[in-house]
Short mmCIF file of C-alpha atoms and ligand atoms in Angstrom, two decimals:
data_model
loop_
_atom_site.label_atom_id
_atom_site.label_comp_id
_atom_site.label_asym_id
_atom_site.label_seq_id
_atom_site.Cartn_x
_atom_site.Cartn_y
_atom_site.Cartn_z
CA UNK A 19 2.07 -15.72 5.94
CA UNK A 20 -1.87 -16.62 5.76
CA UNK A 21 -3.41 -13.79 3.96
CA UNK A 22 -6.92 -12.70 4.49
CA UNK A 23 -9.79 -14.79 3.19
CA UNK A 24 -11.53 -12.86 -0.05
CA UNK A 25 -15.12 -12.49 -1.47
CA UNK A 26 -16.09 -13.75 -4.82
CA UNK A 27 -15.57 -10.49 -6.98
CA UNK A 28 -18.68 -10.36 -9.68
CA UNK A 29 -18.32 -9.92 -12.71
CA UNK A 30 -20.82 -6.93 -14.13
CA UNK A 31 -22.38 -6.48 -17.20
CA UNK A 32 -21.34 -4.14 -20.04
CA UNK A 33 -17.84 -2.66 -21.01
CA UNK A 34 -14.95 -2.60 -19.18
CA UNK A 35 -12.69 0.63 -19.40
CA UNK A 36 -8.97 -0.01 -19.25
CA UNK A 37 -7.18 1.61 -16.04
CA UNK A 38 -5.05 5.27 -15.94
CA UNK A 39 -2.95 5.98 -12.98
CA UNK A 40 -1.06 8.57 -12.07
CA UNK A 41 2.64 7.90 -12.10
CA UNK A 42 4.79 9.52 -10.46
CA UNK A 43 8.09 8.49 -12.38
CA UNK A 44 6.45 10.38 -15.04
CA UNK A 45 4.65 12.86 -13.56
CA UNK A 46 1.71 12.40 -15.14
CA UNK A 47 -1.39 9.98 -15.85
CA UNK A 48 -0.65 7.25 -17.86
CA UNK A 49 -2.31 3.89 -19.22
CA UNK A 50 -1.77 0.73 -17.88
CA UNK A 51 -1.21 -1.87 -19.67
CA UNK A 52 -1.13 -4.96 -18.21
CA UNK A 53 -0.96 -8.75 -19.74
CA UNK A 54 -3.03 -11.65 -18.78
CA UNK A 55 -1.49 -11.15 -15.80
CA UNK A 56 -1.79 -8.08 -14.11
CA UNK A 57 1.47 -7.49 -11.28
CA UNK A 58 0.65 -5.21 -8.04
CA UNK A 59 3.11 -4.99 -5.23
CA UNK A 60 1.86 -2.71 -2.52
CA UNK A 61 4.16 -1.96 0.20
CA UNK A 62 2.50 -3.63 4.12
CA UNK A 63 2.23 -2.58 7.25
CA UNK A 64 4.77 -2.36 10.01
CA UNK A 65 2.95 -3.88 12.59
CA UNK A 66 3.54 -2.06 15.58
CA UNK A 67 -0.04 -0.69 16.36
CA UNK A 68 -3.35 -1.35 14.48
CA UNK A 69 -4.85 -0.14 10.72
CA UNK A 70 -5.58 3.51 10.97
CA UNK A 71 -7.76 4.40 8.84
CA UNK A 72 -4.68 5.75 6.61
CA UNK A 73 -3.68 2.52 5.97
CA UNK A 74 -6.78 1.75 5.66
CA UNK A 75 -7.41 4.38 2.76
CA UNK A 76 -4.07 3.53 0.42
CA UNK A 77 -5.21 0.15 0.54
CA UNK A 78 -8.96 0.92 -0.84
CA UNK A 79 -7.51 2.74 -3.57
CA UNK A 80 -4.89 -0.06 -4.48
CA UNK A 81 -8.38 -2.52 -4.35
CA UNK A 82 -9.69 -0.34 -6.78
CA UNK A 83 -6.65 -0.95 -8.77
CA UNK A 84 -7.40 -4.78 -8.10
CA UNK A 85 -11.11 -4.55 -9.01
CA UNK A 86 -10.76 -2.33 -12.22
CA UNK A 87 -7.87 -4.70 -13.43
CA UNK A 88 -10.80 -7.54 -12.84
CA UNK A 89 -13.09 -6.32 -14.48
CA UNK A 90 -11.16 -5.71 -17.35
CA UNK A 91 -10.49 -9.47 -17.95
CA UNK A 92 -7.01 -10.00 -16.39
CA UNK A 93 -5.80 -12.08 -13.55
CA UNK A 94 -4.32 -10.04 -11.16
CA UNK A 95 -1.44 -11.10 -9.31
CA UNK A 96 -0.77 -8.98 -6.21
CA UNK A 97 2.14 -8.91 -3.16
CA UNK A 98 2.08 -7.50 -0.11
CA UNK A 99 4.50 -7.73 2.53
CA UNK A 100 4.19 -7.17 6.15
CA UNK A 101 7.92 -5.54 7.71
CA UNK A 102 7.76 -7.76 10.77
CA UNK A 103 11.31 -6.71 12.10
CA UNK A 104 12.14 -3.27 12.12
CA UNK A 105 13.16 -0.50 14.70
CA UNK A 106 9.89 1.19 14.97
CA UNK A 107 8.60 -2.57 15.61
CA UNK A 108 11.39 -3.35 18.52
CA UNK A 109 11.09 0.34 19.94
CA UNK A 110 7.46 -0.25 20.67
CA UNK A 111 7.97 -3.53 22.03
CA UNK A 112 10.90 -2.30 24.34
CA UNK A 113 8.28 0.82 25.86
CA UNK A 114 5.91 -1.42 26.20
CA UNK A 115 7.54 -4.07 27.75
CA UNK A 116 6.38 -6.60 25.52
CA UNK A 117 7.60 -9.52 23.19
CA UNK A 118 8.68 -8.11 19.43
CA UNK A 119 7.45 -11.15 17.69
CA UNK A 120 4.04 -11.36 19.85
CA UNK A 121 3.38 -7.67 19.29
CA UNK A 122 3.85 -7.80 15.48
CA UNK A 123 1.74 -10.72 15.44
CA UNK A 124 -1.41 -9.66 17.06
CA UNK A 125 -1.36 -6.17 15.21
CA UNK A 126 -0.95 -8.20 12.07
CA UNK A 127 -4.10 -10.76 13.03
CA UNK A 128 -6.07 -7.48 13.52
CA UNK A 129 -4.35 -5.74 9.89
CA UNK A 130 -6.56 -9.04 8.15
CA UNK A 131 -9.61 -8.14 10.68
CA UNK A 132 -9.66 -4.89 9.47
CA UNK A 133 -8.65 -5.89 5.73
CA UNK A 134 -11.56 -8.90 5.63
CA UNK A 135 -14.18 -6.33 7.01
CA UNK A 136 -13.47 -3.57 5.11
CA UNK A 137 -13.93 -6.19 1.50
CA UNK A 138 -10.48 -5.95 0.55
CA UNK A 139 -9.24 -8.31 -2.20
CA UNK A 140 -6.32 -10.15 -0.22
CA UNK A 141 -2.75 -10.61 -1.73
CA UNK A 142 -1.58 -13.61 -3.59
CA UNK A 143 1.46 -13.59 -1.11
CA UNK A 144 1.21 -12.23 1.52
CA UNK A 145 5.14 -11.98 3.15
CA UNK A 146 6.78 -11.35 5.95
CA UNK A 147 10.27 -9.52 5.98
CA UNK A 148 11.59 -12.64 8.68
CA UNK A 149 10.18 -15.07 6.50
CA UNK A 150 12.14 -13.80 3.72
CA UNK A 151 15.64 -13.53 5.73
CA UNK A 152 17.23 -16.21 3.40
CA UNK A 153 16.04 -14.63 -0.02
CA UNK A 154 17.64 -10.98 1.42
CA UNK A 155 20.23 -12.54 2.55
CA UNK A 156 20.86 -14.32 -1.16
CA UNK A 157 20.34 -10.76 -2.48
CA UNK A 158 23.11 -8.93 -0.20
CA UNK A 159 25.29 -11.63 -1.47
CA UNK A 160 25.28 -10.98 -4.86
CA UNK A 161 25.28 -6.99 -4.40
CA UNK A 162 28.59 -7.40 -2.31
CA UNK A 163 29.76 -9.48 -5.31
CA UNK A 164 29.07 -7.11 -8.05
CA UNK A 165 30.37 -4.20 -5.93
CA UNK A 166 27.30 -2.20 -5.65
CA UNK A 167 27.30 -2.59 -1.35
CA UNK A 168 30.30 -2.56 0.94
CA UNK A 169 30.47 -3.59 4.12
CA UNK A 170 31.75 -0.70 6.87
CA UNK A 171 34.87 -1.64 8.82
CA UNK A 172 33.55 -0.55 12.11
CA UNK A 173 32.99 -3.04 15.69
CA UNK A 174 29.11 -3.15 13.50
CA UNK A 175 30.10 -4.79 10.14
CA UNK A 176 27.12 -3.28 8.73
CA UNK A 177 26.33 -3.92 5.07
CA UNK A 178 25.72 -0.64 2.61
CA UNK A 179 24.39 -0.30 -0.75
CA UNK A 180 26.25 1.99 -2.89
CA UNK A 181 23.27 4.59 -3.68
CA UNK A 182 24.32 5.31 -7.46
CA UNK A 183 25.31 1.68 -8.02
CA UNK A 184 22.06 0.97 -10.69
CA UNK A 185 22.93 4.23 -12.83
CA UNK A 186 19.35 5.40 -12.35
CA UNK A 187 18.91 6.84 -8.56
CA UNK A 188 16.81 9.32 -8.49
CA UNK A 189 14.12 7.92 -11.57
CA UNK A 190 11.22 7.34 -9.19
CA UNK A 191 11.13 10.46 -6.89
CA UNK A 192 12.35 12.73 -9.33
CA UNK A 193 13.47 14.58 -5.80
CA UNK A 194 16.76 17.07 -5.85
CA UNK A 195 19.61 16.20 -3.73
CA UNK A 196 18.42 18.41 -0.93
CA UNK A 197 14.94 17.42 -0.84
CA UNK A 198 16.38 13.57 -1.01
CA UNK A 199 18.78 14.23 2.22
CA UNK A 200 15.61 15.30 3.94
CA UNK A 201 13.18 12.77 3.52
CA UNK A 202 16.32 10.45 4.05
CA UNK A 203 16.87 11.54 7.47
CA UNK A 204 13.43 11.75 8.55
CA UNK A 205 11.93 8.76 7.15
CA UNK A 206 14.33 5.95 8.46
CA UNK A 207 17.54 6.52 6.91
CA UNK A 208 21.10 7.25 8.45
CA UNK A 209 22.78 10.04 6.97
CA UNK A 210 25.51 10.76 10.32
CA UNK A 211 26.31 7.16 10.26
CA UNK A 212 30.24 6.88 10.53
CA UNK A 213 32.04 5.13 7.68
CA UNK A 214 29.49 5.58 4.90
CA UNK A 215 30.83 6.58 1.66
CA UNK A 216 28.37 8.89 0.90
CA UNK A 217 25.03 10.29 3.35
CA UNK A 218 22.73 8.26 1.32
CA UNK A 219 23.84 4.98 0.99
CA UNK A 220 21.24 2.81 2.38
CA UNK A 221 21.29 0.04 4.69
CA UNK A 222 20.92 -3.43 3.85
CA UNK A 223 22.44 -5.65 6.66
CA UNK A 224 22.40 -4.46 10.18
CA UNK A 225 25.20 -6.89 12.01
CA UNK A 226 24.30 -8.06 15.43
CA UNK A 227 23.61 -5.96 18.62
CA UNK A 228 23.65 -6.35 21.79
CA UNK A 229 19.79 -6.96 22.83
CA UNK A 230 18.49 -6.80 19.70
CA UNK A 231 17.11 -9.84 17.45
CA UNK A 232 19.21 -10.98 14.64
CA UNK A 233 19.85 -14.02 12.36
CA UNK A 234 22.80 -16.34 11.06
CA UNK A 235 23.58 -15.90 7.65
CA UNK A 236 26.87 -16.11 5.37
CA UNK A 237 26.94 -12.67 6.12
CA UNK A 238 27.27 -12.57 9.53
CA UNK A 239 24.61 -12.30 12.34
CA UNK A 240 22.03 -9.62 11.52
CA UNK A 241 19.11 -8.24 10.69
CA UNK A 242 17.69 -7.18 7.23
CA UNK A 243 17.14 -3.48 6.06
CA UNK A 244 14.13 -1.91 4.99
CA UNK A 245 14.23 -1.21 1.48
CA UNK A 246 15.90 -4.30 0.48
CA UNK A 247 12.59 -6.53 1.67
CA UNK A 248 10.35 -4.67 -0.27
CA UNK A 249 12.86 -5.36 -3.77
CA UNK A 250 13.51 -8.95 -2.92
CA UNK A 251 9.89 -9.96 -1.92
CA UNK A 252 8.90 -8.35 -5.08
CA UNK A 253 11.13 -9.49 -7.45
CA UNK A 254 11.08 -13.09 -6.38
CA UNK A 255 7.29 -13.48 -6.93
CA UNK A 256 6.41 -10.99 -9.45
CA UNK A 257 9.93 -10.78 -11.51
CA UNK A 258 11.00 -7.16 -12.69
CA UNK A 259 9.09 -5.13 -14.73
CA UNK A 260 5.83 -5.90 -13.18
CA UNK A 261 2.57 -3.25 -13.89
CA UNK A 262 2.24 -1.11 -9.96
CA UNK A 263 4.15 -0.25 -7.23
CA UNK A 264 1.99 0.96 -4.69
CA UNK A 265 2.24 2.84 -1.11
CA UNK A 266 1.22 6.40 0.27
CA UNK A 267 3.00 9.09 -0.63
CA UNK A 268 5.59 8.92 2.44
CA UNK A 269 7.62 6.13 0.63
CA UNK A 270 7.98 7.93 -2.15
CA UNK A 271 11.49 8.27 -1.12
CA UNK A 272 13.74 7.15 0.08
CA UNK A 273 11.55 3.83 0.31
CA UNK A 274 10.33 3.45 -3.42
CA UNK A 275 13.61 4.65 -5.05
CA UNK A 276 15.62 2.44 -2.98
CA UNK A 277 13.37 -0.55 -3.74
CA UNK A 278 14.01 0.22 -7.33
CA UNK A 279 17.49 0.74 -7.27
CA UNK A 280 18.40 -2.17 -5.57
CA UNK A 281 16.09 -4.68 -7.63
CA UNK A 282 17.69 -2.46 -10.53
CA UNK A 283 21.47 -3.30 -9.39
CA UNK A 284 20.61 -6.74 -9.10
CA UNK A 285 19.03 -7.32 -11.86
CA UNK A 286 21.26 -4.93 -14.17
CA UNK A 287 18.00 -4.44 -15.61
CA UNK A 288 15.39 -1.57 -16.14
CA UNK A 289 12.63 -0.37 -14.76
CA UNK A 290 11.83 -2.38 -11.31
CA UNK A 291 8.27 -1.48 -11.78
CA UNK A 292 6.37 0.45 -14.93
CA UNK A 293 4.48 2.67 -12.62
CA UNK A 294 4.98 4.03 -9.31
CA UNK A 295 1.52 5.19 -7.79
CA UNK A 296 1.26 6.79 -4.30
CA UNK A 297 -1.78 7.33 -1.98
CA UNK A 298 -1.75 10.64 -0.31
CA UNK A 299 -1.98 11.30 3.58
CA UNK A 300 -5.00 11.16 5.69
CA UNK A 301 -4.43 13.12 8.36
CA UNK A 302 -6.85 14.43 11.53
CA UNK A 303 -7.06 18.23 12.79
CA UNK A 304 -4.56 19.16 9.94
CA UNK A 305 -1.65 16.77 10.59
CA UNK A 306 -0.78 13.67 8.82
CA UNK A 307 -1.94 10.33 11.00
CA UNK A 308 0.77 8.44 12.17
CA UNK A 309 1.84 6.62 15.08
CA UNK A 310 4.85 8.64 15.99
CA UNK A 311 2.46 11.70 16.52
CA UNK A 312 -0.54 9.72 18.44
CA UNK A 313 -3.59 10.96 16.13
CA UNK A 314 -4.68 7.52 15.24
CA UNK A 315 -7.82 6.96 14.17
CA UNK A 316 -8.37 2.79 14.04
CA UNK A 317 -10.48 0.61 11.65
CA UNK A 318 -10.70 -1.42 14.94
CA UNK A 319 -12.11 0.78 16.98
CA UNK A 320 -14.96 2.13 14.74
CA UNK A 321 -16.06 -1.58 14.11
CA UNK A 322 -15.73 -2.26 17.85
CA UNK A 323 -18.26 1.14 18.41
CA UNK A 324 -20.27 -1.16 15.91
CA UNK A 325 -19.78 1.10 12.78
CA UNK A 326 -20.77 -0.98 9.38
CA UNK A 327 -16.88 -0.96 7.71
CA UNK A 328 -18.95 -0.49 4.06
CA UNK A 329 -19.84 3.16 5.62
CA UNK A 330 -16.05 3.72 6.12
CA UNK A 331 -15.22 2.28 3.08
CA UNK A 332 -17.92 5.05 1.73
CA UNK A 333 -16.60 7.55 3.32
CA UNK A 334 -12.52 7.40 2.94
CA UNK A 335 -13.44 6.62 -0.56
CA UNK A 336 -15.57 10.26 -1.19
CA UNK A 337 -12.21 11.99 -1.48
CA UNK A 338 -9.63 11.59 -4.10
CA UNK A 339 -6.73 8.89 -3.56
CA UNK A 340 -3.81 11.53 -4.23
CA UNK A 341 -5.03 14.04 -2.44
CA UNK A 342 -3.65 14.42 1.61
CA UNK A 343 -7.17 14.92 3.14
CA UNK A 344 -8.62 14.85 6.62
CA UNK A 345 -10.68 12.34 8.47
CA UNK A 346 -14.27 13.94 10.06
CA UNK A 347 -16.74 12.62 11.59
CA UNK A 348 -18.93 14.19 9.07
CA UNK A 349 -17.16 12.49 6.37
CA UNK A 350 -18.01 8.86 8.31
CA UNK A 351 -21.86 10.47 8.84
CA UNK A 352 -22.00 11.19 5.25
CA UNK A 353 -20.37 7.87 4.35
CA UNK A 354 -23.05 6.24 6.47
CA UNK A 355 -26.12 7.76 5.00
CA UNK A 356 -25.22 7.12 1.10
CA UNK A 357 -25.01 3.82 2.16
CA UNK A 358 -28.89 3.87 3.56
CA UNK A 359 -29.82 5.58 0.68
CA UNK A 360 -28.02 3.22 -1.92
CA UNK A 361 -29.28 0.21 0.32
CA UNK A 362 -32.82 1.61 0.15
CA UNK A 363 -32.78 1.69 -3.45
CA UNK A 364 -31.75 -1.29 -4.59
CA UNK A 365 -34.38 -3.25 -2.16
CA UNK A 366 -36.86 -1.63 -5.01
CA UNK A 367 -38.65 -4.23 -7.68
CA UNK A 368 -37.68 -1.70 -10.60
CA UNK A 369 -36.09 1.60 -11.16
CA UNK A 370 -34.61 3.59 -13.78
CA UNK A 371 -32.48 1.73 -16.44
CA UNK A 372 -29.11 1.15 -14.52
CA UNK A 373 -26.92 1.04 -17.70
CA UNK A 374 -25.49 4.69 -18.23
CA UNK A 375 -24.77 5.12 -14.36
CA UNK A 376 -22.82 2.00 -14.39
CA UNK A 377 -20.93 3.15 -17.74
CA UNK A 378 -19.79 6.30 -15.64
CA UNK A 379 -19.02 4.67 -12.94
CA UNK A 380 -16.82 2.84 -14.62
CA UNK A 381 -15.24 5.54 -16.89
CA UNK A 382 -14.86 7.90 -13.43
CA UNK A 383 -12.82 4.70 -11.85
CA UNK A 384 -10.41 4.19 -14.66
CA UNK A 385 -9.47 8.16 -15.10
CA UNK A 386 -6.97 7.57 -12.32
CA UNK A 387 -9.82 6.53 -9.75
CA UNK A 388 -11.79 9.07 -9.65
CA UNK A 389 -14.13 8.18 -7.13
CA UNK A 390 -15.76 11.37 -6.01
CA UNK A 391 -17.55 11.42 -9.52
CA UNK A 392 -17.95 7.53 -9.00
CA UNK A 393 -19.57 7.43 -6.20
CA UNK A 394 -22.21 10.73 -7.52
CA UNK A 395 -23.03 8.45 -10.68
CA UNK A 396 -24.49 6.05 -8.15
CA UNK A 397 -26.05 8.48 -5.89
CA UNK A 398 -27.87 10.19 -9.36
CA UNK A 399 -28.96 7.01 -9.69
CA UNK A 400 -30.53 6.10 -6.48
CA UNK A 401 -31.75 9.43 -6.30
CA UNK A 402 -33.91 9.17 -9.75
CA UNK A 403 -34.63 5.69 -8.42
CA UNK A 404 -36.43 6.79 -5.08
CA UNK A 405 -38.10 9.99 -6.39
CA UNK A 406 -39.03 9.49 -10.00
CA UNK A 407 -38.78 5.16 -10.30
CA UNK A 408 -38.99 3.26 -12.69
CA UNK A 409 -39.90 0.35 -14.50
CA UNK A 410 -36.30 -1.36 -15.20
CA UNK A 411 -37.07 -4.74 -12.99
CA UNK A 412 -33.25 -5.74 -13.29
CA UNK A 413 -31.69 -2.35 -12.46
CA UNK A 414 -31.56 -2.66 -9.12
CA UNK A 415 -29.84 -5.95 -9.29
CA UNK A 416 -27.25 -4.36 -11.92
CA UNK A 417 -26.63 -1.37 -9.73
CA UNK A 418 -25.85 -3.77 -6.43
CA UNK A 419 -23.67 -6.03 -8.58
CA UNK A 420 -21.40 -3.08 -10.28
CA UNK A 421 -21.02 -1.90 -6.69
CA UNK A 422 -19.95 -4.88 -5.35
CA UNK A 423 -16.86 -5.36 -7.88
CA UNK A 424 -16.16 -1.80 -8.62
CA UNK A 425 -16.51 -0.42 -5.57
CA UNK A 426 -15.54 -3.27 -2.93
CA UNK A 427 -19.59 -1.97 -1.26
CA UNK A 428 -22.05 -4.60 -0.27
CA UNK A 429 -25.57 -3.29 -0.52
N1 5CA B 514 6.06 -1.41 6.23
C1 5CA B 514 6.26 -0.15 5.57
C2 5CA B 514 6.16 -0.27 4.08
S1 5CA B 514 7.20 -1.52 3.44
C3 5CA B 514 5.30 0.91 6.07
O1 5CA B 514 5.37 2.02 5.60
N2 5CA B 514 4.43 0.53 7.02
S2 5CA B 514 3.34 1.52 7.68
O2 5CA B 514 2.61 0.68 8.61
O3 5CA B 514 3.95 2.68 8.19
O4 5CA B 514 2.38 1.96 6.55
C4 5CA B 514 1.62 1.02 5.82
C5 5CA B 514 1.06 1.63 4.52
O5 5CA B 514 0.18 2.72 4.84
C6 5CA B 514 2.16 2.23 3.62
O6 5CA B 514 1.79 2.02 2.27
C7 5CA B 514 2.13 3.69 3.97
O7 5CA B 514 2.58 4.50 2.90
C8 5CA B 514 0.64 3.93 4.24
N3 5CA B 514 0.37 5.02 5.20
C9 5CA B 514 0.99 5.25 6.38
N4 5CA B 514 0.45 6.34 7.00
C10 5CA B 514 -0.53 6.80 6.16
C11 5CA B 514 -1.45 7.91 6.21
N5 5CA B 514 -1.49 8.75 7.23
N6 5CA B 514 -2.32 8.07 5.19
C12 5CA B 514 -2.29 7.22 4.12
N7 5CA B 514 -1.44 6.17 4.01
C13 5CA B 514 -0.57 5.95 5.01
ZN1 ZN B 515 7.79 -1.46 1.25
#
């Protein structure tokens, strides 16, 4: 697919700080350490219904991710895939009486709207799960062949994978068994499907139904699971091992560990990605945003009721990536008057020297993205800068500059 079209990133002055993230494979913050190349896959949209702003928010941080790795010298070479056959995608369609494939086309020509506006570096490759039928196909192949899926004998030949087949299930989450069989039941998976070995085996071929899309392969006619799209799409561009694997917090499982444990059995190799780093969940009146409960907020909407997307931007990034937070209209208020204020500041000929709030801004980002304390070194400075002054001509300049490649904020 066409990704989005990107800005020039600058580069700014001074010294880089290399990048900690949380991990949640190890529980705890740890470096990365990327080489030339830095490797980000961050797991797309469904596109079923436009960018809330809780997509909207995992993918700032993972930009952050982009920029800091930028700024730090390397290249950064970054996948995203767009899951454009799914149920949730072909429910949708069916209430709405509408075409699948025209449906997850327009809500994925909005996704780069939203993604272009908001200053988001775009992905290298940018892939759809149809797109990459043959490659899953290839990849259900082999996994038949070295015994780690089986196919059910049932009228649906439906393909499995054999859950424990890479020796490592369970690595990513960390989850116990019960706390797996619950997220596997409510976030996609089957559990009560007849002929499984075992509850969790996943799917990774759905043979052909009646009135539902599918595709010839050596396999039969189907359609591709979920977790295998995300491994394949991955591991064809980026190869095994690379530095981030990226989504909110809801794929921590089953999506994530599946992803890994498939790449894993394929690969008999170890680890599918060094870090697994999750967003948390932006939510509105207390519940999580999502499109099965209605309480959408869209990046759509607030730039058709003319809002300027760096004052969202500001204001989804005044809250810390892992933490599940609300949306407010005071946070979007608030979000829209740093932005005056920072704007106002740097139109100034001089101002205080501009070095030391860039250093913390810099050393806030790479401690895990800490942008709350980010985003105060700035306002410190623009607040000095518009009371006190001061007599640094190229400050202003510096401050707009740092913003722009740290931050993802045009001033
Ligand atoms: N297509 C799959 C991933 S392969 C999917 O989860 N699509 S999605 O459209 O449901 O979500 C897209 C991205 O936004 C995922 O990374 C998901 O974890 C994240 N996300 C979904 N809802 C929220 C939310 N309320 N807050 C923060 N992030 C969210
Ligand atoms: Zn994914």
């Amino acid at each position: 697919m066409q990704p989005w079209s990107s800005v020039p990133v600058p580069r700014v002055p001074g010294t880089p700080r290399p990048l900690r993230l949380f991990d949640t494979s190890a529980g705890s913050v740890e470096p990365t350490e990327p080489g030339a190349v830095a490797r980000m896959y961050v797991c797309g949209i469904t596109p079923y219904d436009a960018t809330h702003l809780g997509h909207a928010a995992t993918y700032l941080a993972f930009d952050l991710v982009h920029r800091v790795w930028l700024d730090n010298g390397h290249q950064v070479h970054y996948v995203q895939n767009v899951t454009d056959i799914d149920d949730p995608l072909l429910e949708r369609a069916e209430r709405d009486h509408e075409d699948w494939v025209v449906l997850a086309m327009r809500e994925t020509a909005l996704f780069r709207e939203d993604m272009e506006a908001l200053r988001v570096v775009p992905p290298a490759d940018f892939v759809g799960a149809v797109e990459s039928i043959p490659e899953i196909v290839e990849a259900v192949g082999k996994l038949l062949a070295s015994g780690a899926a089986y196919r059910l004998d049932d009228e649906h030949p439906d393909i499995y994978f054999r859950h424990r087949a890479s020796g490592r299930f369970g690595y990513e989450s960390n989850y116990d068994d019960e706390t797996m069989r619950g997220f596997f039941a409510e976030r996609g998976g089957d559990p009560d499907r007849a002929g499984k070995e075992h509850p969790l085996d996943a799917l990774l071929w759905r043979a052909a139904r009646d009135g539902e899309p599918s595709w010839e392969s050596e396999l039969g006619p189907g359609r591709p699971g979920w977790h295998l799209e995300c491994s394949v799409i991955a591991l064809n561009r980026l190869g095994l091992g690379f530095d981030v694997q990226g989504g909110g917090s809801d794929l921590i499982f089953p999506h994530h560990e599946f992803s890994a444990a498939h790449a894993e059995s394929l690969t008999g190799e170890f680890p599918f990605a060094k870090h697994y780093v999750h967003a948390g969940m932006i939510g509105l009146d207390g519940e999580k945003m999502s499109k099965s409960k209605g309480n959408l907020v869209f990046v759509s909407r607030l730039r058709g009721d003319r809002v300027d997307p760096m004052a969202i931007r500001l204001a989804l990034l005044d809250g810390h990536y892992r933490t599940d937070r609300s949306w407010t209209a005071d946070a979007l208020t608030a979000g829209a008057a740093r932005l005056a204020r920072w704007r106002q500041a740097v139109e100034l000929e001089s101002a205080p020297s501009a070095e030391a709030a860039v250093a913390e801004l810099r050393d806030r980002l790479s401690d895990d993205l800490d942008t709350q304390r980010a985003l105060r070194a700035i306002d410190a400075w623009a607040e000095e800068a518009l009371t006190t002054g001061g007599s640094d001509a190229g400050a202003p300049a510096l401050i707009r500059t740092a913003v722009d490649a740290l931050l993802g904020v045009e001033l």
